[in-house]
CSV table of C-alpha atoms in Angstrom, one decimal:
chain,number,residue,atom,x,y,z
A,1,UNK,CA,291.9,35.6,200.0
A,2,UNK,CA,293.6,36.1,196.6
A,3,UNK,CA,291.5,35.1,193.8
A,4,UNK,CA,293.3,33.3,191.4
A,5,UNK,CA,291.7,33.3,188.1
A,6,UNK,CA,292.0,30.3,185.9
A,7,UNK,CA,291.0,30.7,182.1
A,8,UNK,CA,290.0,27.7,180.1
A,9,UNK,CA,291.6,27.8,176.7
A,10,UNK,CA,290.6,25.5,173.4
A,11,UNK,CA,292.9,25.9,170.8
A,12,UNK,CA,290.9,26.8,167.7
A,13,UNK,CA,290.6,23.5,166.2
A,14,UNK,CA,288.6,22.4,169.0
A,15,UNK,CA,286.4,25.4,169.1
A,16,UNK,CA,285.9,25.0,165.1
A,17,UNK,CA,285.0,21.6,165.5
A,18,UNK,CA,282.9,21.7,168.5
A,19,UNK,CA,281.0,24.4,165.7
A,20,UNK,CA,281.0,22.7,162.7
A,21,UNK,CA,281.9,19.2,163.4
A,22,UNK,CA,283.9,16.6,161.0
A,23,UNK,CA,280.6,15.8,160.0
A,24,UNK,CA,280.0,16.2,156.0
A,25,UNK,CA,276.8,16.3,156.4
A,26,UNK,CA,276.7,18.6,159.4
A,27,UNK,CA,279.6,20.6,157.6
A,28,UNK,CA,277.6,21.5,154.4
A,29,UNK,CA,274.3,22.0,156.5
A,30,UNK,CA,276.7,25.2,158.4
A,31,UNK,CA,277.8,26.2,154.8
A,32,UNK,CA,274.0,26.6,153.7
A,33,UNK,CA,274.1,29.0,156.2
A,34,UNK,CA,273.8,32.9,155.5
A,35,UNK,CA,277.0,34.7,154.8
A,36,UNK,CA,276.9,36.9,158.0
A,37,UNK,CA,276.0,33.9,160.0
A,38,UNK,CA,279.1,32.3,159.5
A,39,UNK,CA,280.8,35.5,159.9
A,40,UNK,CA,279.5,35.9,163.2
A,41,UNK,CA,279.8,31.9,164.6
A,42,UNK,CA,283.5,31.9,163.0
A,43,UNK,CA,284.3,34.6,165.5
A,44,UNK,CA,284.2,31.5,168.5
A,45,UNK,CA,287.5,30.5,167.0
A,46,UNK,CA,289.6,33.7,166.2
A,47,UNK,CA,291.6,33.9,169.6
A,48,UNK,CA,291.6,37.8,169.5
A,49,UNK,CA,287.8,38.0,169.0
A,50,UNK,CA,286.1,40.8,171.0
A,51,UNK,CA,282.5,39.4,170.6
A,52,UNK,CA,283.7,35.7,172.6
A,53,UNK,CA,286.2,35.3,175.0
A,54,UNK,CA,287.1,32.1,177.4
A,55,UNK,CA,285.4,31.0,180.4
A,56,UNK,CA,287.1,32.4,183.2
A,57,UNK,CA,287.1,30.3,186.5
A,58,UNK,CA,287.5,32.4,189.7
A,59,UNK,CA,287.1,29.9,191.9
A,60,UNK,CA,287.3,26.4,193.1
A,61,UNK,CA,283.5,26.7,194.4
A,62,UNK,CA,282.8,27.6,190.4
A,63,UNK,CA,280.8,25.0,188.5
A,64,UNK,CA,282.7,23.2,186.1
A,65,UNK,CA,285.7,22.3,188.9
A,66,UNK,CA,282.8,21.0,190.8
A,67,UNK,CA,280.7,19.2,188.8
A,68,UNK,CA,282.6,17.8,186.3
A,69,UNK,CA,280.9,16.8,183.1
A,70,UNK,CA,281.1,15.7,179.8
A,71,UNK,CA,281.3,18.8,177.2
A,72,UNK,CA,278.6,18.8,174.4
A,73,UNK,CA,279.3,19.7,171.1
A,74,UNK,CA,277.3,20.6,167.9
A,75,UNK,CA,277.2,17.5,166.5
A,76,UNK,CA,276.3,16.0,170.0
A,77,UNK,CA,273.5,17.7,170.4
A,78,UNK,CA,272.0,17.3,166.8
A,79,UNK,CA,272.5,13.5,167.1
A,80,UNK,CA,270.9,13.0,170.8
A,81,UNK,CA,268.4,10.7,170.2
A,82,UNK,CA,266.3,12.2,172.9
A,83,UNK,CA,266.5,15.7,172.4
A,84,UNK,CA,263.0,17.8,172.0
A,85,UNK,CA,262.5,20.2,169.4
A,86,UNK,CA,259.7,22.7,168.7
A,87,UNK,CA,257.2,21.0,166.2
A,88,UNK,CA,254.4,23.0,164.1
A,89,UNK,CA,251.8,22.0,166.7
A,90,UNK,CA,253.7,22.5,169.5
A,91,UNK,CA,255.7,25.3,169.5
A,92,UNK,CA,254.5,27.4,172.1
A,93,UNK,CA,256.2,28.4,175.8
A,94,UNK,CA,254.3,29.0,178.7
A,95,UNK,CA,254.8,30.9,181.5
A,96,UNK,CA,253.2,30.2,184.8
A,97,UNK,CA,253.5,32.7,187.6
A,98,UNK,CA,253.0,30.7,191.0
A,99,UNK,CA,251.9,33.6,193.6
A,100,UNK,CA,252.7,37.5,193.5
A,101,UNK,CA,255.9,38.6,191.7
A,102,UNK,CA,255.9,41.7,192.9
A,103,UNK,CA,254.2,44.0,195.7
A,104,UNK,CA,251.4,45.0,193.9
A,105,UNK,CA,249.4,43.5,191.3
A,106,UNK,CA,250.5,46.0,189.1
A,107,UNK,CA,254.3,45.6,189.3
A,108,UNK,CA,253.4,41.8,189.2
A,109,UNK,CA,251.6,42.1,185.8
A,110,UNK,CA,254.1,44.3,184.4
A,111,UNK,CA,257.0,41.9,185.3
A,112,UNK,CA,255.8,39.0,183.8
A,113,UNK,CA,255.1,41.2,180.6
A,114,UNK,CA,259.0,41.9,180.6
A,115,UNK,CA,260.0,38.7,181.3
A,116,UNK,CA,257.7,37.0,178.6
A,117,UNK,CA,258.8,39.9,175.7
A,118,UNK,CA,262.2,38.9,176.5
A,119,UNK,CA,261.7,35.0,176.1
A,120,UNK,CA,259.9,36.2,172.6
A,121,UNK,CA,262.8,37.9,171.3
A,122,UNK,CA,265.1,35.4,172.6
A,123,UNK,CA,263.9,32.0,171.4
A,124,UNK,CA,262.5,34.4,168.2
A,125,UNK,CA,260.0,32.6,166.2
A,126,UNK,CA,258.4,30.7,169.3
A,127,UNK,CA,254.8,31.7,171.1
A,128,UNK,CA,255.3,32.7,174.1
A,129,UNK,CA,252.0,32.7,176.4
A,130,UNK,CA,251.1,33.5,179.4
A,131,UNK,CA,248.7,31.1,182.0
A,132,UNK,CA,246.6,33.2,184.7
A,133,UNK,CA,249.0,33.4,188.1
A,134,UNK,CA,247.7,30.7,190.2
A,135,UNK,CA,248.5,30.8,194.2
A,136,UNK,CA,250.5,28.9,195.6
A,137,UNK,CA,247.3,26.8,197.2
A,138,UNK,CA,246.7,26.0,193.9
A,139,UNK,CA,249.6,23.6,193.5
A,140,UNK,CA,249.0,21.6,196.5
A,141,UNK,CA,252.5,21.4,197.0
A,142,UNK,CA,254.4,20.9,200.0
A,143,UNK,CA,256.0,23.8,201.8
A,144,UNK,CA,258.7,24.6,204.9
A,145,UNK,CA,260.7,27.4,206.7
A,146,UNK,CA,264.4,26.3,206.0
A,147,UNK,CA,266.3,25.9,209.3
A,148,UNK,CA,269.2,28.3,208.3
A,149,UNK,CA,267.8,31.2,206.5
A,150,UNK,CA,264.0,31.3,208.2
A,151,UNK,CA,262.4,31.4,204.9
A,152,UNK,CA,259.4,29.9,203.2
A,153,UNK,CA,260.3,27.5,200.7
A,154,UNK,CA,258.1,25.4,198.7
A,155,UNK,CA,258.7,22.1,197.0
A,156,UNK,CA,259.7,22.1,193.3
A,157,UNK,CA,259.0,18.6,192.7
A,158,UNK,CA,255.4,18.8,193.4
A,159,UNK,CA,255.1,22.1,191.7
A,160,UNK,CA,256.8,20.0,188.2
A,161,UNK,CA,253.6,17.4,188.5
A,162,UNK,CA,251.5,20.3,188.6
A,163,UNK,CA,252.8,22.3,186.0
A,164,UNK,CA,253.0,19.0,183.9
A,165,UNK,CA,249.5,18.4,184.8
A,166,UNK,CA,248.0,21.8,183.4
A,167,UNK,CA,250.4,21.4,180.4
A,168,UNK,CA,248.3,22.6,176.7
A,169,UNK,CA,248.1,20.8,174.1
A,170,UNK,CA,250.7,23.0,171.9
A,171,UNK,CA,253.1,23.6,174.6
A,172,UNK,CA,256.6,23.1,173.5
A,173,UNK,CA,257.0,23.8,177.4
A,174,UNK,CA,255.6,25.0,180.8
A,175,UNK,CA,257.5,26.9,183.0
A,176,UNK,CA,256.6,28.0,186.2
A,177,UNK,CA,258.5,31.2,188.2
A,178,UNK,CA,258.0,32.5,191.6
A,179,UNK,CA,259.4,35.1,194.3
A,180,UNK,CA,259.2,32.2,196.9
A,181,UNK,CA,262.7,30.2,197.4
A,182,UNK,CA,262.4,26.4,196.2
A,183,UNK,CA,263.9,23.3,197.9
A,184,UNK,CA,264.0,20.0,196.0
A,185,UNK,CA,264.0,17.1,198.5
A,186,UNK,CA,264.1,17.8,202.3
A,187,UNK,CA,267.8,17.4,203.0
A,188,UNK,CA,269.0,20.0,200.3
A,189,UNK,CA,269.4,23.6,201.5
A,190,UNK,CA,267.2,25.1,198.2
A,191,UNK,CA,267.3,25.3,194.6
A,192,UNK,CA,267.2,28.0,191.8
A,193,UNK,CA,265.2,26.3,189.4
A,194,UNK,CA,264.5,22.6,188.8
A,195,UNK,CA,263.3,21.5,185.1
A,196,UNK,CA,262.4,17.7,183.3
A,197,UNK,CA,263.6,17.9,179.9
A,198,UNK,CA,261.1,14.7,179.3
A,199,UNK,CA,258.1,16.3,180.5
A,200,UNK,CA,259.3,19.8,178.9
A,201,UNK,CA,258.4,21.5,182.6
A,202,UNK,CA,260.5,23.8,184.9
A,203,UNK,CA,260.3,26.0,187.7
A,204,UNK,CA,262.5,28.7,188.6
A,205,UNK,CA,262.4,30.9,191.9
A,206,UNK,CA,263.6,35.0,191.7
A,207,UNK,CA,263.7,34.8,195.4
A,208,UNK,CA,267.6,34.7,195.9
A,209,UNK,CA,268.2,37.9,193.1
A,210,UNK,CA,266.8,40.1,195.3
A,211,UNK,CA,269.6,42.9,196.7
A,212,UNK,CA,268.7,41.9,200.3
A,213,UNK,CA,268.2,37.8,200.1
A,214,UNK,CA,272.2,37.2,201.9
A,215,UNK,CA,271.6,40.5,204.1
A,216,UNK,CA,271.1,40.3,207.8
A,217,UNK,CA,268.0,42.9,206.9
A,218,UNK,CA,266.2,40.5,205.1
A,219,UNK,CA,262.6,40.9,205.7
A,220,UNK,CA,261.7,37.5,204.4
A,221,UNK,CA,262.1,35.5,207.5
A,222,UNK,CA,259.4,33.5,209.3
A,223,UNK,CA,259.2,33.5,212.8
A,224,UNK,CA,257.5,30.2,213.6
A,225,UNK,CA,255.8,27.9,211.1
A,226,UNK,CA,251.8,28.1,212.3
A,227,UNK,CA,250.7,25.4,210.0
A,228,UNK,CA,247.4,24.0,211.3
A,229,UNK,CA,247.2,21.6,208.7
A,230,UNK,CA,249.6,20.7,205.1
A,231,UNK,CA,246.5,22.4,203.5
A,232,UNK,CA,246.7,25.6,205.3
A,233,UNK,CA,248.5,28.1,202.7
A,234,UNK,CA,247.4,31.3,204.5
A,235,UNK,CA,251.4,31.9,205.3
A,236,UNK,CA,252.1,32.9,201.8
A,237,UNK,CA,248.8,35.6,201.8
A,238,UNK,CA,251.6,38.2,202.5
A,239,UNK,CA,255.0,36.8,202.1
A,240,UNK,CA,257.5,38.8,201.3
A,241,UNK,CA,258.6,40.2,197.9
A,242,UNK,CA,261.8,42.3,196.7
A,243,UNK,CA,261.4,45.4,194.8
A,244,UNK,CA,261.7,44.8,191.0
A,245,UNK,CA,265.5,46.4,190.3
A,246,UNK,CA,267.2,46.5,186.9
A,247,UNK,CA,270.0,43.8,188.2
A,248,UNK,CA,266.8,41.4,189.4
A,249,UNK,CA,264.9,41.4,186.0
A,250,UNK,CA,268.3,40.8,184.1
A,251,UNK,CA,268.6,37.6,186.9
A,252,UNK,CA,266.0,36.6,186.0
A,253,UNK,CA,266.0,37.4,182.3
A,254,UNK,CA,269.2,35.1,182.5
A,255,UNK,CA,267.7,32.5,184.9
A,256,UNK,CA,264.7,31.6,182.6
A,257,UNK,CA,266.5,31.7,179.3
A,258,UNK,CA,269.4,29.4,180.6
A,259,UNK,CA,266.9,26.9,182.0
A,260,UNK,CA,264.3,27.0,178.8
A,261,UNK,CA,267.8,26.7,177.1
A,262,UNK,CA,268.2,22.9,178.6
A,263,UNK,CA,264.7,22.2,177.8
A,264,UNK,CA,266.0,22.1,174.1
A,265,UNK,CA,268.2,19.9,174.9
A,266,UNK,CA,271.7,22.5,175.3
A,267,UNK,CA,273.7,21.2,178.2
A,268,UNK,CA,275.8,23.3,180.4
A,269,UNK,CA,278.4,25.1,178.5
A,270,UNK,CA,282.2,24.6,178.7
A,271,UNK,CA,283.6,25.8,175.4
A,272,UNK,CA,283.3,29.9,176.0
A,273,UNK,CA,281.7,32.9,178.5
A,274,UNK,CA,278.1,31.9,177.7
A,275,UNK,CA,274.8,31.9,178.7
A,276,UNK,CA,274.5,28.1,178.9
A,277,UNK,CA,277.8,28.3,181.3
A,278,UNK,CA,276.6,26.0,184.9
A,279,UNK,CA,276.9,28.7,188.1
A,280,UNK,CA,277.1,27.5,191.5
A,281,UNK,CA,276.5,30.9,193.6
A,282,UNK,CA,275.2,34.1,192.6
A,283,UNK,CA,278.6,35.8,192.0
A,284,UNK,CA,279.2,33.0,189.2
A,285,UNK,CA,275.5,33.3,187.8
A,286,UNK,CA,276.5,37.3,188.0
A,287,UNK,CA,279.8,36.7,185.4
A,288,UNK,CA,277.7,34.8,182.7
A,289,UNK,CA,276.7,36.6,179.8
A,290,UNK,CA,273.3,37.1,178.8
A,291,UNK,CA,274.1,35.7,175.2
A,292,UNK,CA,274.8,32.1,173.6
A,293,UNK,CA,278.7,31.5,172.4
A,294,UNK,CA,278.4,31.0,168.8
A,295,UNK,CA,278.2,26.4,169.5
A,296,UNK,CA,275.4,27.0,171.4
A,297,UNK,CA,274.0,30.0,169.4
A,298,UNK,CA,274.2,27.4,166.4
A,299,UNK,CA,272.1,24.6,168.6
A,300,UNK,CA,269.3,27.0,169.2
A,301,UNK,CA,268.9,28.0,165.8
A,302,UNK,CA,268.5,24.5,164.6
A,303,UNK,CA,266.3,23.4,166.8
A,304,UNK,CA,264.1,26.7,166.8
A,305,UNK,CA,264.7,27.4,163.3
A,306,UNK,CA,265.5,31.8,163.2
A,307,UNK,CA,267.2,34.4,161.4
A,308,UNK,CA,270.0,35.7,163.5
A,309,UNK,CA,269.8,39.3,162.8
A,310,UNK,CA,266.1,39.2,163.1
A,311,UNK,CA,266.7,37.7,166.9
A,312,UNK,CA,269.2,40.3,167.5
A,313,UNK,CA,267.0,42.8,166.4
A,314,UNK,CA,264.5,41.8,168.5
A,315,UNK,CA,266.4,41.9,171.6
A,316,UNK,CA,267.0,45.3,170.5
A,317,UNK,CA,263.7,46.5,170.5
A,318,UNK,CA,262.9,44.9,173.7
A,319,UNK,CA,265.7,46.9,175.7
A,320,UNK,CA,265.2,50.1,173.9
A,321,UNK,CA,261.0,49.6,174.7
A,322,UNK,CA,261.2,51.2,178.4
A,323,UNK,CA,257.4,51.0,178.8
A,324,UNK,CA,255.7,48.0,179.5
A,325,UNK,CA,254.6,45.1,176.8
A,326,UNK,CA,251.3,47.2,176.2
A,327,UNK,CA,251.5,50.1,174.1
A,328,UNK,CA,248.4,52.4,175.0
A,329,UNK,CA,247.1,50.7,178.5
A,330,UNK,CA,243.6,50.8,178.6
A,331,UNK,CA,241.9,53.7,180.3
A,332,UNK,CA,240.0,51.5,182.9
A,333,UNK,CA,244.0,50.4,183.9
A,334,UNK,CA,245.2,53.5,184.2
A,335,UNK,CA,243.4,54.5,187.1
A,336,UNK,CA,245.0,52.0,189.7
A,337,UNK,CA,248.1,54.0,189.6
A,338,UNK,CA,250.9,54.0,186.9
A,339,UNK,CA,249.5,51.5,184.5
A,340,UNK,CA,252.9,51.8,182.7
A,341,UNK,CA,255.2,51.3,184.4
A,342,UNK,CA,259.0,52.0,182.8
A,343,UNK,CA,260.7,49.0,182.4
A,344,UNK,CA,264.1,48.9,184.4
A,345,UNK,CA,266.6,48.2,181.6
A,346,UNK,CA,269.5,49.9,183.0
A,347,UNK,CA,271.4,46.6,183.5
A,348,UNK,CA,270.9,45.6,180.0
A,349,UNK,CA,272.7,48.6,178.2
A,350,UNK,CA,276.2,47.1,178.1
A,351,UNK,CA,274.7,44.3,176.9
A,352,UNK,CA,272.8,46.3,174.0
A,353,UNK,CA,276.1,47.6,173.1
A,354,UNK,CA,277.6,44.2,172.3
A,355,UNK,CA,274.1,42.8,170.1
A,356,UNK,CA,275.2,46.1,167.9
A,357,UNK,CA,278.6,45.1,167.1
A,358,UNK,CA,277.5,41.6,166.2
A,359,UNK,CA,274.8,43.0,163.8
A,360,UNK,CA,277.4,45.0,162.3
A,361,UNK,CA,279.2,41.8,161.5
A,362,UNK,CA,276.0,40.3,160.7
A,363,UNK,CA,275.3,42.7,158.1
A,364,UNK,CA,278.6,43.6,157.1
């Protein structure tokens, strides 16, 4: 099958309104901003920019020819009457590991440290704490062995009511993450994450990032359900986990920024290659960039309220930080093995490249 790539093209008054809008007021609010910012967000509209380029459809399967819906703009998004935004007594995230994340308790620890660095430097300016991992047990939720793939899944629905449930008082949001495959109702095949912008809640499953999940080797498959009762959750004391590569923490990395990125309120993104782009399949999900366009760049800062180069910078440091998210483990930690474990930040290099360039225009 020849792929025929289809490239969605605004012309550059479309992009430039969609960024600053007609809006007086919303047009002086963008001319407050710094010099270098509007450097930067101007680039979405010069056609030979080599910071933002078009989406690029490969093929019919890709999102936005299957789920059509309607684009959001700037001035959208500022105006939605029920968007949520980060107040002073609520401007934390939480992260909620749901089971083991990785094969030992080590590798898990670490890689929820990466993961919650990352969501620091990304939505800069924003807590970002961590809840003890719970066991799956502890959600009560409702679980299966999907009919075509012979793996666990667990319900995402009932793991929302208890994440909403445990929510703290100064959570902007909760989100939940976990190496076990989600399904939403029982006639769906899975899910990769599931979120209620009301509730500020989401979960999101690694389990299909692994290198092995669409191999015939995968070691995740269930034999037979033994379920003596819907309380029994001793199936998931050993269920299987996929090594922690480079390409599944910047998955992930994308996964829970994308989704935390709707709990603001940004819907999916149709105006450039960007982070907030929908993706039906992996390879889609693969194509996406790790960064915002500069629209949906702009949304994020106003409702989060940073510096650009500051984020940037951070983002910076979190790639070039190979050890873990403790400096100088404790000695006591050190003895179960590699209490540092280097961070696989490989996949995030190119990436790295690209922040430089747009602190260079940042700071120009």
């Amino acid at each position: 099958m020849v792929e025929r790539m289809q490239i969605i093209r605004h012309s550059e008054q479309t992009l430039k309104t969609a960024l600053i809008s007609k809006n007086p007021v919303l047009v002086s609010q963008y001319e407050k901003l710094d010099a270098g910012e509007q450097r930067l967000m101007n680039e979405a509209f010069q056609p030979a920019s080599d910071l933002f380029g078009p989406i690029t459809l490969h093929s019919p399967s890709d999102w936005i020819t299957s789920h059509p819906e309607a684009p959001q703009d700037f001035e959208q998004f500022f105006s939605d009457p029920y968007r949520k935004t980060p107040s002073p007594d609520k401007r934390s995230i939480y992260i909620q590991a749901i089971g083991s994340l990785g094969n030992t308790r080590i590798i898990s620890e670490e890689y929820i440290k990466w993961l919650t660095g990352y969501c620091k430097a990304y939505f800069y300016g924003l807590r970002v704490k961590l809840l003890e991992p719970v066991p799956v047990s502890a959600t009560r939720c409702s679980f299966r062995v999907n009919e075509n793939t012979q793996n666990l899944q667990i319900h995402a629905g009932d793991i929302l009511k208890f994440l909403k449930k445990k929510k703290p008082e100064d959570a902007f949001c909760i989100v939940g993450i976990t190496m076990i495959d989600l399904y939403p109702r029982d006639s769906w095949n899975f899910v990769f994450g599931q979120a209620s912008l009301t509730d500020g809640v989401g979960i999101f499953s690694f389990a299909r990032y692994g290198s092995d999940f669409y191999s015939m080797r995968y070691e995740g498959k269930v034999k037979k359900l033994k379920k003596t009762s819907s309380s029994d959750y001793s199936i998931f004391n050993n269920y299987y986990i996929p090594e922690i590569t480079s390409v599944l923490l910047l998955r992930s990395c994308k996964t829970l920024t994308h989704e935390i990125g709707h709990i603001f309120g940004l819907r999916h993104c149709q105006w450039l290659a960007c982070l907030m782009q929908g993706s039906n399949h992996l390879e889609e999900a693969d194509r996406r960039p790790l960064n915002l366009c500069p629209i949906c760049l702009r949304k994020l800062q106003c409702a989060v309220g940073f510096s650009i180069v500051e984020r940037y910078k951070a983002l910076v440091r979190w790639i070039d930080d190979e050890s873990s998210g403790t400096p100088g483990a404790t000695p006591e930690h050190s003895r179960e093995g590699n209490g540092n474990l280097p961070k696989p930040v490989e996949a995030f290099k190119e990436w790295k490249e690209w922040i430089i360039k747009c602190l260079a225009v940042l700071q120009k």
